[in-house]
Coordinates of N, CA and C in Angstrom, one line a residue:
X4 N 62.6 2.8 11.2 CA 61.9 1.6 11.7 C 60.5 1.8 12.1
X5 N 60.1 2.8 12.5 CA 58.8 3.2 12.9 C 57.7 2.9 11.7
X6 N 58.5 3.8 11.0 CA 57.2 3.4 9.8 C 57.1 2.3 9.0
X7 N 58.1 1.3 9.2 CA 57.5 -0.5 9.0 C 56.8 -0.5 10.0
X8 N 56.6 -0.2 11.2 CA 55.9 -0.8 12.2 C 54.2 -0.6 12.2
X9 N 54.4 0.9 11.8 CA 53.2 1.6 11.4 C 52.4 0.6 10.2
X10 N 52.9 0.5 9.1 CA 52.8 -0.6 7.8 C 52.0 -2.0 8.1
X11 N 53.0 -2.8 9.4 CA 52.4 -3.9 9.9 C 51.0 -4.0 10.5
X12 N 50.7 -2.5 11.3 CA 50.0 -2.8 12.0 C 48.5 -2.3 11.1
X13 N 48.9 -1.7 9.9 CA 47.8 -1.3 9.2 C 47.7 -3.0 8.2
X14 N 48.7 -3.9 7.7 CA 48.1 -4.9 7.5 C 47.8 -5.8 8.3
X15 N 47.8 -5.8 9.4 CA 47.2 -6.6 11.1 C 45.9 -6.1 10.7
X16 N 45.2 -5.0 10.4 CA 44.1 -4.7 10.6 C 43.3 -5.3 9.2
X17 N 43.8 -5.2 8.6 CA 43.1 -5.9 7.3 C 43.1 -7.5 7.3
X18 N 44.1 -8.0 7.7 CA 44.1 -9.4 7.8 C 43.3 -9.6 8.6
X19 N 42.8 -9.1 10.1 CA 41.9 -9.3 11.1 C 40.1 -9.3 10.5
X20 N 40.3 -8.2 9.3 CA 39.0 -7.9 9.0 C 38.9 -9.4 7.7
X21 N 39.4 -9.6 7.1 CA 39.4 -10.3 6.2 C 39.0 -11.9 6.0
X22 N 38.9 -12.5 7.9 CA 38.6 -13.8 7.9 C 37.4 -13.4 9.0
X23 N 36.9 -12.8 8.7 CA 35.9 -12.6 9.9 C 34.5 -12.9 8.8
X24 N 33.3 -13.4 9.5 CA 32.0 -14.2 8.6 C 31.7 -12.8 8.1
X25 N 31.5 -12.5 7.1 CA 31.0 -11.3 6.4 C 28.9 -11.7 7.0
X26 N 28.6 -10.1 6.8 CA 27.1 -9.7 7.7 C 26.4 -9.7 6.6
X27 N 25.4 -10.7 5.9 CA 25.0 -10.4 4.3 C 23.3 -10.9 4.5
X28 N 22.8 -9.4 4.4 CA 21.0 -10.0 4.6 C 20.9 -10.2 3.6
X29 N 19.9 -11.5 3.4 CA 19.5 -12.3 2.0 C 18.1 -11.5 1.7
X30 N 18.1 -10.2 1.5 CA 17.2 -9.9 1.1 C 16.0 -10.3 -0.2
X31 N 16.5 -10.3 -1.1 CA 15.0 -10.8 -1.9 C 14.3 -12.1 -1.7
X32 N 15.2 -13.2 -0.6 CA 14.3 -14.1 0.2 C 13.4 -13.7 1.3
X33 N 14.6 -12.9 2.3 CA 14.2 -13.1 3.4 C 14.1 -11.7 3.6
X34 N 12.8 -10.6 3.7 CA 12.7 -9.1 3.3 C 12.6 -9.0 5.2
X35 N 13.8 -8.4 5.4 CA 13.4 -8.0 6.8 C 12.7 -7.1 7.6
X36 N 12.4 -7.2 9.0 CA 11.2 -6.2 9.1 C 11.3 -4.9 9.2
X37 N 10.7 -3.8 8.8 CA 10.5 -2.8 8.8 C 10.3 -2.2 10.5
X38 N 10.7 -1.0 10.4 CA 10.5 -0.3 11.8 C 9.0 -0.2 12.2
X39 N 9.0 0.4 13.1 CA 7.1 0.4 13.7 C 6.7 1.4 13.3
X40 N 8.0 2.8 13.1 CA 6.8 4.5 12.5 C 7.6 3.9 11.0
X41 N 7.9 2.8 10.3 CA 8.2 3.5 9.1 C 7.0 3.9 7.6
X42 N 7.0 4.6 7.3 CA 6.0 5.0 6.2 C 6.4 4.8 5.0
X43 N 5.6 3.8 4.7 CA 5.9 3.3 2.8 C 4.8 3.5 2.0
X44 N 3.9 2.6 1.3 CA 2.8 3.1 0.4 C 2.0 3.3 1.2
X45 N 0.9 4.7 0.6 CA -0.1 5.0 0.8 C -1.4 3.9 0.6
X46 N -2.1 4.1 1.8 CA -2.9 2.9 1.6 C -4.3 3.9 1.9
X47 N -5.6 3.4 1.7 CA -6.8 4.3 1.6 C -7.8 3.0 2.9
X48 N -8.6 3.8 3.8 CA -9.1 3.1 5.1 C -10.4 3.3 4.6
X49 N -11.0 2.1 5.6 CA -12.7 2.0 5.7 C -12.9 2.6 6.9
X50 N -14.1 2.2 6.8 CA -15.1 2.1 8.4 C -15.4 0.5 8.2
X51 N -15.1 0.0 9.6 CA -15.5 -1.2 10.0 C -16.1 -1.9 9.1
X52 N -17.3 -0.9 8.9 CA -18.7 -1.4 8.2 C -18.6 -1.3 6.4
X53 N -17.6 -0.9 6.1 CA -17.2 -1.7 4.6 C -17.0 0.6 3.7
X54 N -17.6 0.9 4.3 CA -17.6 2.3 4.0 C -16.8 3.3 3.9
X55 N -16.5 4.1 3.2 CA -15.0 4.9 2.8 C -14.9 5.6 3.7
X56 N -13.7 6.2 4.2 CA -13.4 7.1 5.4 C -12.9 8.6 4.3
X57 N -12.4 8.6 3.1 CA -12.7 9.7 2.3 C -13.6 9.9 1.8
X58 N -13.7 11.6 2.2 CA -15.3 12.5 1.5 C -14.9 13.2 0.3
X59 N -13.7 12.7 -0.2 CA -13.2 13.9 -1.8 C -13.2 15.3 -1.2
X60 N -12.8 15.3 -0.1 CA -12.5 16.9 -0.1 C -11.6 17.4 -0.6
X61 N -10.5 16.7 -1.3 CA -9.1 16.8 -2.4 C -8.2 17.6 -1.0
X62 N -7.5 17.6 0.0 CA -7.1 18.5 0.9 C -5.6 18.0 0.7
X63 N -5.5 16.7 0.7 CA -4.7 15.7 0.3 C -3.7 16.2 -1.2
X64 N -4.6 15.9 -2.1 CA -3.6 16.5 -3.6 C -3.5 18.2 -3.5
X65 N -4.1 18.7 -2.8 CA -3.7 20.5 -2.3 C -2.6 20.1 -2.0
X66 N -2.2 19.4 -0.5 CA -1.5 19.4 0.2 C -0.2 19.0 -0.2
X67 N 0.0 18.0 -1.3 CA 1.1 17.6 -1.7 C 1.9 18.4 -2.6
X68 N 3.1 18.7 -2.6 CA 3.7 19.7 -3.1 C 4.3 19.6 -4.6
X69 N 4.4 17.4 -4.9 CA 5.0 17.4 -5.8 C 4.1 16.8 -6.8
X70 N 2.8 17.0 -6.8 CA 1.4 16.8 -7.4 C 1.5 15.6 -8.1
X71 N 1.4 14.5 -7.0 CA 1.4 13.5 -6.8 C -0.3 12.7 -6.8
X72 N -1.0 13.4 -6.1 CA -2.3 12.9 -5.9 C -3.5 13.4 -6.9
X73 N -3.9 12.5 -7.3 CA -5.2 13.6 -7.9 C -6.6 12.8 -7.5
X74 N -7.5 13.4 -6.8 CA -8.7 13.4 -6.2 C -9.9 13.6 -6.7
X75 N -11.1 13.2 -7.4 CA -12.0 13.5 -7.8 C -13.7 13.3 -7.0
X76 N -14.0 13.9 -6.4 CA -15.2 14.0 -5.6 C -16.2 13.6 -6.4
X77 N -17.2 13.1 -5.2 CA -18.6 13.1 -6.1 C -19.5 12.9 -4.6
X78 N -21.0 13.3 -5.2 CA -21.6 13.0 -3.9 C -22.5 11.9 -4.4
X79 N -22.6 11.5 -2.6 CA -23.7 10.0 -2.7 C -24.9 10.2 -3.3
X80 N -25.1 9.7 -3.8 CA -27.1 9.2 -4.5 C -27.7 8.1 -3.6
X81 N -28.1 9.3 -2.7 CA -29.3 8.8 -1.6 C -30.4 8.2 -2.8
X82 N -31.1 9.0 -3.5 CA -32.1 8.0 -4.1 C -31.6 7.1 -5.0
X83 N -31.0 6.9 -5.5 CA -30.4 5.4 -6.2 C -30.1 4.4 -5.2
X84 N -30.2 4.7 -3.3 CA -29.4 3.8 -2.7 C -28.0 3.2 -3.2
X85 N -27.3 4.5 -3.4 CA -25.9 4.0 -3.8 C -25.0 5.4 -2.5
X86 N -24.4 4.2 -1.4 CA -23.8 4.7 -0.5 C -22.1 4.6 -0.5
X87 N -21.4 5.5 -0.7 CA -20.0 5.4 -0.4 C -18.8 5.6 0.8
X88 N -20.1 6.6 1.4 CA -19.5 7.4 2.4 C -20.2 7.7 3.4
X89 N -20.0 7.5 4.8 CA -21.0 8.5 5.6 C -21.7 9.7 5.4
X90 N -20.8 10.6 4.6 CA -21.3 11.7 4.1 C -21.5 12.0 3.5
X91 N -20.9 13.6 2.9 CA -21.9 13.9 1.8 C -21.4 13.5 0.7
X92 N -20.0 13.3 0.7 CA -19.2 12.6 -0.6 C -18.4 11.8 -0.1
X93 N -17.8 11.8 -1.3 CA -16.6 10.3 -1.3 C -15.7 10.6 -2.5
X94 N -14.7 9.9 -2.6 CA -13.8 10.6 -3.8 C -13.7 9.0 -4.5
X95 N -14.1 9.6 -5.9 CA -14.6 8.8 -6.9 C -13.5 8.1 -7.3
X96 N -12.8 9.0 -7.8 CA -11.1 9.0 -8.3 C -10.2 9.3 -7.4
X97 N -9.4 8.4 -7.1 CA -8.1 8.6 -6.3 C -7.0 7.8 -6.5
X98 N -6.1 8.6 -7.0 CA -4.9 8.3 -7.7 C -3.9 9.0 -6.8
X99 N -2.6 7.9 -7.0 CA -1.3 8.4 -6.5 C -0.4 7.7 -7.7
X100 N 0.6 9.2 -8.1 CA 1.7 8.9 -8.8 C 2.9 8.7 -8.1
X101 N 3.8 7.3 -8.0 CA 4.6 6.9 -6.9 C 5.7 7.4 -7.9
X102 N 5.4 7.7 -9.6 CA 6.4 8.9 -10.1 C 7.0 9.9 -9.5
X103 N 5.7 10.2 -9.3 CA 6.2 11.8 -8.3 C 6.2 12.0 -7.1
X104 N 6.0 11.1 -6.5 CA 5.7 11.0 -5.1 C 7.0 11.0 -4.3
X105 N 7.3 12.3 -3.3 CA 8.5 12.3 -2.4 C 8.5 11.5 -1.2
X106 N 7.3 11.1 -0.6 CA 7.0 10.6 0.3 C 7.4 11.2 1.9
X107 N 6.7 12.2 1.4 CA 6.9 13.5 2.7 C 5.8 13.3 3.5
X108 N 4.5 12.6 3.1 CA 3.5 12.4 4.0 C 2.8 14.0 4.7
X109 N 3.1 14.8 3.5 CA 2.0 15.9 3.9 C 0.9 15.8 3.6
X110 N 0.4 14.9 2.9 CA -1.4 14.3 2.4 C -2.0 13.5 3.8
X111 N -1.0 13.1 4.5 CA -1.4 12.3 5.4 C -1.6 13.2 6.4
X112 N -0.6 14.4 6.7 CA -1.5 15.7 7.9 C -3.0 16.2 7.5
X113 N -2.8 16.2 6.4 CA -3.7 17.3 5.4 C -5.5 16.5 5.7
X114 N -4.8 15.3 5.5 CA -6.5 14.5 5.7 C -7.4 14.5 6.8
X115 N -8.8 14.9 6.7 CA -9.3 15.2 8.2 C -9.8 14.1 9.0
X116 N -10.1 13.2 7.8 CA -10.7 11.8 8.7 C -10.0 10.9 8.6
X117 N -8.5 10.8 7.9 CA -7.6 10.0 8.8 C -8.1 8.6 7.7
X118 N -8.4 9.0 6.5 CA -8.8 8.2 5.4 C -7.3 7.5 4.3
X119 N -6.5 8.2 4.7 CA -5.1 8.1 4.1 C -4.2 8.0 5.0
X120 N -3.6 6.9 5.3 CA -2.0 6.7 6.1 C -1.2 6.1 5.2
X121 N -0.2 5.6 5.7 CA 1.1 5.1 5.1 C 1.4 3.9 5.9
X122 N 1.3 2.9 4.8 CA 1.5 1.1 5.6 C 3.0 0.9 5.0
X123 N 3.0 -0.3 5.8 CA 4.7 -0.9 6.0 C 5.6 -1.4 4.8
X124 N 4.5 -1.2 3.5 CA 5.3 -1.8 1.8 C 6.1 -1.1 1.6
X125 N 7.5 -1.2 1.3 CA 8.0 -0.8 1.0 C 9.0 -0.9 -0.4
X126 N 8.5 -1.7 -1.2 CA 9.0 -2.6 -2.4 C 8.0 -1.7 -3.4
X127 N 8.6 -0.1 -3.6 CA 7.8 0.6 -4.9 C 8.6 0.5 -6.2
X128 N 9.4 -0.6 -6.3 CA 9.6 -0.3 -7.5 C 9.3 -1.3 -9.0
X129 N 9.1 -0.9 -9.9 CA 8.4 -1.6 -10.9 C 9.3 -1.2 -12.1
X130 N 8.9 -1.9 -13.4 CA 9.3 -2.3 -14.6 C 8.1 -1.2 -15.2
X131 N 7.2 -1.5 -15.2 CA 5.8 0.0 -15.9 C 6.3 0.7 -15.4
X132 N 5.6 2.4 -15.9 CA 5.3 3.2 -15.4 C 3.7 2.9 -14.9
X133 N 2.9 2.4 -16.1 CA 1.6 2.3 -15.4 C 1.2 1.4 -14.2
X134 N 2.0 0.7 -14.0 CA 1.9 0.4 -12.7 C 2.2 1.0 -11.5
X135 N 2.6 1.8 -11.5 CA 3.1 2.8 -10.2 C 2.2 3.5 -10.1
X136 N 0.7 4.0 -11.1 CA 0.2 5.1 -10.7 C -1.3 4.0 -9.8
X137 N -1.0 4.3 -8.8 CA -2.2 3.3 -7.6 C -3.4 3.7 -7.9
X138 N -4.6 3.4 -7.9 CA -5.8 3.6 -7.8 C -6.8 3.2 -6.3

């Protein structure tokens, strides 16, 4: 007799679970919010004043393990009046492959001026490949 009783009380638990309002986020309407440290795409920063906070010092695609970034430097042309950067460069080319990208956020230690963080998007996925590689 025990073990019908045992029996009942495991379908008592299922019938209890069974009429209860199921928990169902409508996500592709309603994208819920993200945490406050979470880290999704790499995003590239200014200065106030419209000007790049990367100098192409490539420290970034060093830093990344699964060579992800690729960085291409150049310096400003003071005489042409063509300014990109406070200083002495700026990175011409800056590419992220979200191919390869682990999202370890070692590019983001690695940066000195704080020119590369990680904002709240979190929807990387695509139908291209060429689409994923950011510029």
């Amino acid at each position: 007799m025990p073990k019908f009783l045992d029996a009942l009380a495991g379908f008592g638990g299922a019938w209890a679970t069974m009429f209860k309002k199921p928990i169902t986020d409508q996500y592709p309407k309603n994208p819920g919010p993200t945490a406050p440290r979470y880290h999704g795409r790499h995003q590239l920063n200014r200065y106030p004043d419209g000007l790049e906070k990367c100098i192409g010092c490539e420290l970034c695609a060093w830093a990344c393990p699964a060579d992800a970034i690729y960085v291409e430097g150049a310096s400003n042309d003071d005489a042409a009046g063509e300014r990109f950067s406070p200083g002495e460069r700026y990175g011409r080319v800056y590419q992220i492959n979200y191919l390869r990208c682990i999202g370890c956020g070692l590019c983001i230690e690695a940066c000195p001026t704080r020119a590369l963080t990680m904002g709240p998007e979190y929807e990387l996925a695509d139908d291209s490949r060429a689409k994923l590689i950011y510029e």
